[in-house]
Coordinates of C-alpha atoms in Angstrom, one line a residue:
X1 CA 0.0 0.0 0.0
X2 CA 1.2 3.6 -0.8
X3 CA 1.6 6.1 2.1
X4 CA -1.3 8.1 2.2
X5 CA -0.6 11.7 2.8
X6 CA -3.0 14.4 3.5
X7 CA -1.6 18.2 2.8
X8 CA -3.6 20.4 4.9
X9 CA -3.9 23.7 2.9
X10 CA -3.8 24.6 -0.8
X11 CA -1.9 28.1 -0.6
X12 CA 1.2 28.4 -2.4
X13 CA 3.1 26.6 0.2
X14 CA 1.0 23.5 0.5
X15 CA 0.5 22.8 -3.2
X16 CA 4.2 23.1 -3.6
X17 CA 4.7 20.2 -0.8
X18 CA 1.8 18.0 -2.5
X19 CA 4.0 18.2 -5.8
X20 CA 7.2 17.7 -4.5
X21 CA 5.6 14.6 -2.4
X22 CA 3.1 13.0 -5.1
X23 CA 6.5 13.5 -7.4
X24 CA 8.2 10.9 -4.6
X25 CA 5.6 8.8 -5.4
X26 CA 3.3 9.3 -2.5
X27 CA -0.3 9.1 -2.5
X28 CA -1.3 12.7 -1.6
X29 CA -4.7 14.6 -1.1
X30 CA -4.3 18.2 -0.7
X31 CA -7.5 19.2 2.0
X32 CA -9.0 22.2 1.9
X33 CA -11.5 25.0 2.8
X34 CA -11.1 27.2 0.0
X35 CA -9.7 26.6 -3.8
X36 CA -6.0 28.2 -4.2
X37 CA -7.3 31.6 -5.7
X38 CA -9.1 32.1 -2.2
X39 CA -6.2 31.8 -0.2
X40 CA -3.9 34.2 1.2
X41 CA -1.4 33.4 -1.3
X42 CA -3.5 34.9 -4.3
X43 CA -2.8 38.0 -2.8
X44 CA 0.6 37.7 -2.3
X45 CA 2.9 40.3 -3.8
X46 CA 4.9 36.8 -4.9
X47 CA 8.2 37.9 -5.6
X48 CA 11.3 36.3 -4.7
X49 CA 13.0 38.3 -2.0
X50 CA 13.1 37.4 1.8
X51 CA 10.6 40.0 3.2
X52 CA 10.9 39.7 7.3
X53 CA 12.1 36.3 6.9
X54 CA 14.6 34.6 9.7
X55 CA 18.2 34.2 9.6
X56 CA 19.1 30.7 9.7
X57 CA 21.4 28.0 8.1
X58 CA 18.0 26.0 7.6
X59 CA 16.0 29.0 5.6
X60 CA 19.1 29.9 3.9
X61 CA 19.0 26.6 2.2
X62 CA 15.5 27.2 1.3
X63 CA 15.8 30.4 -0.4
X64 CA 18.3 29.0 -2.6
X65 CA 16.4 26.3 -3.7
X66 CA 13.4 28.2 -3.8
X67 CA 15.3 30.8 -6.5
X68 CA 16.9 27.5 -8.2
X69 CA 13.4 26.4 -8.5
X70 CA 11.7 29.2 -9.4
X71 CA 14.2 30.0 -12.7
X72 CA 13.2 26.3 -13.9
X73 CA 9.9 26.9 -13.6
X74 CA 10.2 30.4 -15.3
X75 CA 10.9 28.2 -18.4
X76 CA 7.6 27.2 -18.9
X77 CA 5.9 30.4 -20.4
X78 CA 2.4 28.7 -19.0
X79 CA 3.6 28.6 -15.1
X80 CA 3.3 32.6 -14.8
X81 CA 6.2 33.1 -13.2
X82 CA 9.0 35.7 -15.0
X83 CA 12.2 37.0 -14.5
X84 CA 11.9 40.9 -13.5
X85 CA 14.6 43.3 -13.3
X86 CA 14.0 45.8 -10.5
X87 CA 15.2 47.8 -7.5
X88 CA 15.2 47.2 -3.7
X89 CA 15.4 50.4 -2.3
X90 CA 17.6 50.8 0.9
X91 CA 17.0 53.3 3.7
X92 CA 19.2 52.6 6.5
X93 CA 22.8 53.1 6.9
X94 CA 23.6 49.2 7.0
X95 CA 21.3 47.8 4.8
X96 CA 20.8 43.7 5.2
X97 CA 21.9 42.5 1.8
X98 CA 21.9 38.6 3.1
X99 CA 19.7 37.9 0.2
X100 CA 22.7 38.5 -2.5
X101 CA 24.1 35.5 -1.6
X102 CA 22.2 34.0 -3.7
X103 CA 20.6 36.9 -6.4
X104 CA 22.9 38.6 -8.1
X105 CA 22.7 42.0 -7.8
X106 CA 24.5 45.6 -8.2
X107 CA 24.4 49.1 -6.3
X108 CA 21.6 51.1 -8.3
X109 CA 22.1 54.3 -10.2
X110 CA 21.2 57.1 -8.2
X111 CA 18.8 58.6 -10.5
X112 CA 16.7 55.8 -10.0
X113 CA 16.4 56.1 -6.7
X114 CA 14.4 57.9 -4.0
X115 CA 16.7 61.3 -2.8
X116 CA 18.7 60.0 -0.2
X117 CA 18.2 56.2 -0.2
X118 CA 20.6 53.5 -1.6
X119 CA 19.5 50.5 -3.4
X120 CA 20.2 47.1 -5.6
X121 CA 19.2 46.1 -8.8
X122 CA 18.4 42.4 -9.2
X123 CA 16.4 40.4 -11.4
X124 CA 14.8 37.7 -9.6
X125 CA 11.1 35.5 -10.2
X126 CA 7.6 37.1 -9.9
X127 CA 5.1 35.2 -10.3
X128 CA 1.2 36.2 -11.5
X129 CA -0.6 34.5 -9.1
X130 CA -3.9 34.4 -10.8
X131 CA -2.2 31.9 -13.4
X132 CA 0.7 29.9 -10.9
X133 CA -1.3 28.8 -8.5
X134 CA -4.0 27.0 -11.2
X135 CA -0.7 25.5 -13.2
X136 CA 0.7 24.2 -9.8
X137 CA -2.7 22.6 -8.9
X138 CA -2.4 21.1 -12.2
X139 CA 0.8 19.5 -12.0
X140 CA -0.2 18.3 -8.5
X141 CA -2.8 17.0 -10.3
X142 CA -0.9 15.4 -13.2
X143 CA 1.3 13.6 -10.5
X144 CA -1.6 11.6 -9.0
X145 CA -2.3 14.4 -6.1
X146 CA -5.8 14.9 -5.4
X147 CA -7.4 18.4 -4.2
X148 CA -10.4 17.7 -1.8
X149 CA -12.9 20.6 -0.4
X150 CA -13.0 19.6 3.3
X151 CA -13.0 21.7 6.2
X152 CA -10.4 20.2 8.6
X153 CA -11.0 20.9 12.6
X154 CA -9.4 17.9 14.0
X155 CA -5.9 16.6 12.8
X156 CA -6.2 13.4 15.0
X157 CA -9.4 12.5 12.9
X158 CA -7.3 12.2 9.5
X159 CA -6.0 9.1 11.0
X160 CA -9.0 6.8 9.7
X161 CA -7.7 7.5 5.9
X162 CA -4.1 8.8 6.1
X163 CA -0.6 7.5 7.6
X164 CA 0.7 11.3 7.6
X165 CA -0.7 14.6 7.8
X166 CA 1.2 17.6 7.1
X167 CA -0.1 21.2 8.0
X168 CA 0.4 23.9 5.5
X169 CA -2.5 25.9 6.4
X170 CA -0.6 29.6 7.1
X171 CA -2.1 31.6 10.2
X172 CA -4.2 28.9 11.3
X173 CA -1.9 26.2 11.6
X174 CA -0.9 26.8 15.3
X175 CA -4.9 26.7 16.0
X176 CA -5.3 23.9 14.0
X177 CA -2.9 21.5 15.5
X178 CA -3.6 23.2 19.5
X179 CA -0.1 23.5 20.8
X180 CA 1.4 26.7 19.3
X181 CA -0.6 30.4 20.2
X182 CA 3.2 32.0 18.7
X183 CA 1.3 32.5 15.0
X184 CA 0.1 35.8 14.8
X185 CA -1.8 37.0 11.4
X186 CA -0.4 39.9 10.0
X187 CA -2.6 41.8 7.5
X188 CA -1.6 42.7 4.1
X189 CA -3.7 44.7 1.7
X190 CA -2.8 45.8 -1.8
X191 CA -4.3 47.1 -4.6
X192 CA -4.5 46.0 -8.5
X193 CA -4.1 48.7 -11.0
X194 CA -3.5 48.9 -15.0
X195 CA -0.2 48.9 -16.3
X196 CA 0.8 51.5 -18.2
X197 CA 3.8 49.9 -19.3
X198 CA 6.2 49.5 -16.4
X199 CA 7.8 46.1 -16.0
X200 CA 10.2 46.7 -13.4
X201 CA 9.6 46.0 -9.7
X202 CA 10.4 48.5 -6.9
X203 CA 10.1 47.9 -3.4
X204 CA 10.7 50.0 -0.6
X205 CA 10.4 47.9 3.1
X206 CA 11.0 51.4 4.8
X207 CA 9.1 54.2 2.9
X208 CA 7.8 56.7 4.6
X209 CA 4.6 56.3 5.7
X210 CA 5.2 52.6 5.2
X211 CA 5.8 49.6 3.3
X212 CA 5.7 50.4 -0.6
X213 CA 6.2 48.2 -3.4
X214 CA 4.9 47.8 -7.1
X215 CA 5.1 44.7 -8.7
X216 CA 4.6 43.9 -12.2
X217 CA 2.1 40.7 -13.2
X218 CA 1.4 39.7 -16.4
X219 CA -2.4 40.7 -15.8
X220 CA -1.9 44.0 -13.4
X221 CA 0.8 45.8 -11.2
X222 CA 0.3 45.4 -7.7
X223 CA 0.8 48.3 -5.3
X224 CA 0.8 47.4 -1.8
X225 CA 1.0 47.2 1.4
X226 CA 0.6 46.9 4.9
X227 CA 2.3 44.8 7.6
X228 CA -0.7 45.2 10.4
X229 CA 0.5 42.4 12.7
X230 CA -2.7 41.0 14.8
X231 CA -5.2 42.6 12.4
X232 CA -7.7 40.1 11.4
X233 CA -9.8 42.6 9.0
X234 CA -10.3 40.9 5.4
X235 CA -12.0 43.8 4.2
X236 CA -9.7 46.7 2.1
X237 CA -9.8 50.2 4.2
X238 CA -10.0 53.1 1.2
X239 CA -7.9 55.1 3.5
X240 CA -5.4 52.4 3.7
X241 CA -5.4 52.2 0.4
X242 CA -5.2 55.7 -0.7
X243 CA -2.0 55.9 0.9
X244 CA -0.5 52.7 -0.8
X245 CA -0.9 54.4 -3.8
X246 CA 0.2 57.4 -2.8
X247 CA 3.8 55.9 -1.5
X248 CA 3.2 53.6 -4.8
X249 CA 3.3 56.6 -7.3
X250 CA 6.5 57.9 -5.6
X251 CA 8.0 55.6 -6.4
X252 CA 6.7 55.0 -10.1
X253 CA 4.6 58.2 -11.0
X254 CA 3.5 56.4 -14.1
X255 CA 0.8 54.7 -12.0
X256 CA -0.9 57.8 -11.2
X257 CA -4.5 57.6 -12.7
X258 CA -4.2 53.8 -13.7
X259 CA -7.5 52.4 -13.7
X260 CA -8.0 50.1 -10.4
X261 CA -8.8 46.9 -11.5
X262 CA -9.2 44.9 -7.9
X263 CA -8.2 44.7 -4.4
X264 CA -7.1 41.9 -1.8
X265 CA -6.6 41.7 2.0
X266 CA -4.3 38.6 3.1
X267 CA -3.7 37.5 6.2
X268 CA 0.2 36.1 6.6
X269 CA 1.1 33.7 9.0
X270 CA 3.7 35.7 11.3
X271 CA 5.9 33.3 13.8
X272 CA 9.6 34.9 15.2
X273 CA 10.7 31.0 13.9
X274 CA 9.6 29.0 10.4
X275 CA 7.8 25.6 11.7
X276 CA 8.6 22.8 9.6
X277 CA 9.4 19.9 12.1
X278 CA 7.6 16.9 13.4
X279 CA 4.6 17.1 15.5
X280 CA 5.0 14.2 18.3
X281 CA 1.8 12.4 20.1
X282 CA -0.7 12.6 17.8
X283 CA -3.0 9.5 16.1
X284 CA -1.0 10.0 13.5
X285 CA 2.5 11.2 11.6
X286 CA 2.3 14.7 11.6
X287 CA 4.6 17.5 9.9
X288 CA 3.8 21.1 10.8
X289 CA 4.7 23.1 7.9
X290 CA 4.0 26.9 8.5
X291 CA 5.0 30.5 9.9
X292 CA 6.1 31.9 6.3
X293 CA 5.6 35.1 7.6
X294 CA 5.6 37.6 4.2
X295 CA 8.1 35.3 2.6
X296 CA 5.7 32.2 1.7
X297 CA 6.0 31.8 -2.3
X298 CA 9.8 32.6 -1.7
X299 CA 10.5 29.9 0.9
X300 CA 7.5 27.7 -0.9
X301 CA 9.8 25.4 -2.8
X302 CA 12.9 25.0 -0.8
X303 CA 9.8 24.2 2.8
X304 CA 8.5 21.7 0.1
X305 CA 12.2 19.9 -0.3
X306 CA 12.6 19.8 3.4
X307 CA 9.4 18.3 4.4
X308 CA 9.7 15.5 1.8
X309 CA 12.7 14.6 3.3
X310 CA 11.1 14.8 6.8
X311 CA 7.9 12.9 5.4
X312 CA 9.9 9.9 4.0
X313 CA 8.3 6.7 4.9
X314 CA 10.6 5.4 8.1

């Protein structure tokens, strides 16, 4: 008999472990609530760049395989994902440029930049949400995964069909498996405008006024955000959003007057540590798998390597 596996969530971070597991040749069923394009991670800015992530040996290995993964996957012009050239804007005097380690990158020309603020140009992945997230359900899909609507309250009870359960499912996951209250949900709201031609990315962690970036999809730019840590409010706040595209257009005044085309409130999973690690005493083998913080689609592939080689029938 195959192990059965049940993936509990189907954000970016949970359909990335159901491929990388059905790929192993497990038997996997991805479980849950809401389809992909519901979950926080369709609102997701999803660039590669370690926003508020942790310093570790362990994430370090993830962000590089993440990129790694993420250029492959920019080969298939059907994924959504590109490789964009843009700027991240610097405003302190020691600047924590960890991430070129493993994007190459170069100091910024001046003019480019915001008076009296540094910066590095990059090229990393982006991806358009609206079109990865229904490819990566489909090669989950093409594997042998399965994606089944069900509303999961109690892990313990997955033991009747599955040998392992692993728990992908972002702010709730600490609630969900009852021995973590560390997760706090930290809001994020953007805004989806017309492009009127820009295909760089800018982003700006310490604008003033706060967090600024704009980000180029295939379908829209998005202009964001906030980072409201224990805000649970799914609903966009016009002032709130008036101001992200206030600190937006400073940045790229093309996007004043750009026709707004949506807008999205996410709530991020926020833990001071990444949880990927066994869960002990339960009715079943169980791999937490959450606490992405604002770096979920950038960690997503390199926390899918690491639990399959947790999940590895013993």
């Amino acid at each position: 008999m195959s192990h059965r596996i049940a993936v509990v969530g189907a954000g970016v971070i949970g359909l990335s472990i159901a491929h990388e597991l059905a790929a192993a040749g497990s038997d996997v069923t991805v479980l849950t609530d809401a389809e992909p394009l519901e979950t926080t991670s369709a609102v997701a800015g999803a660039v590669w760049f370690p926003y508020a992530a942790e310093h570790s040996p362990a994430v370090d290995a993830m962000l590089g395989a993440s990129l790694r993964r993420f250029r492959a996957v920019a080969d298939d012009p059907d994924a959504g994902v590109d490789i964009r050239s843009g700027i991240i804007i610097e405003r302190t005097p020691t600047p924590d440029r960890a991430w070129t380690a493993w994007a190459e990158a170069s100091p910024a020309d001046p003019s480019e930049l915001p008076a009296g603020a540094t910066g590095m140009r990059t090229r990393v992945p982006l991806a358009t949400m609206s079109q990865y997230l229904p490819w990566l359900q489909a090669q989950c899909e093409a594997l042998g995964a399965r994606i089944e609507r069900r509303v999961v309250d109690d892990v313990d009870a997955l033991a009747r069909d599955f040998d392992t359960a692993v728990v992908a499912a972002g702010a709730r996951g600490g609630e969900l498996l009852g021995d973590d209250d560390t997760v706090v949900p930290i809001r994020g709201q953007v805004v989806r405008v017309a492009n009127p031609g820009f295909w760089e990315f800018r982003i700006d962690d310490d604008a003033p006024g706060g967090l600024a970036y704009v980000l180029p999809r295939r379908d829209c730019l998005v202009l964001g955000g906030t980072h409201e840590a224990g805000q649970t409010s799914l609903e966009p706040d016009p002032e709130i959003e008036a101001a992200i595209i206030e600190r937006c257009t400073a940045l790229v005044p093309a996007i004043a007057g750009q026709p707004i085309l949506s807008r999205a409130v996410g709530l991020r999973p926020g833990r001071e540590r990444l949880r990927i690690e066994e869960v002990p005493g339960r009715a079943l083998r169980v791999i937490a798998a959450y606490g992405h913080g604002g770096s979920g689609m950038t960690l997503s592939w390199g926390t899918a390597e690491r639990v399959t080689s947790l999940v590895s029938p013993r």
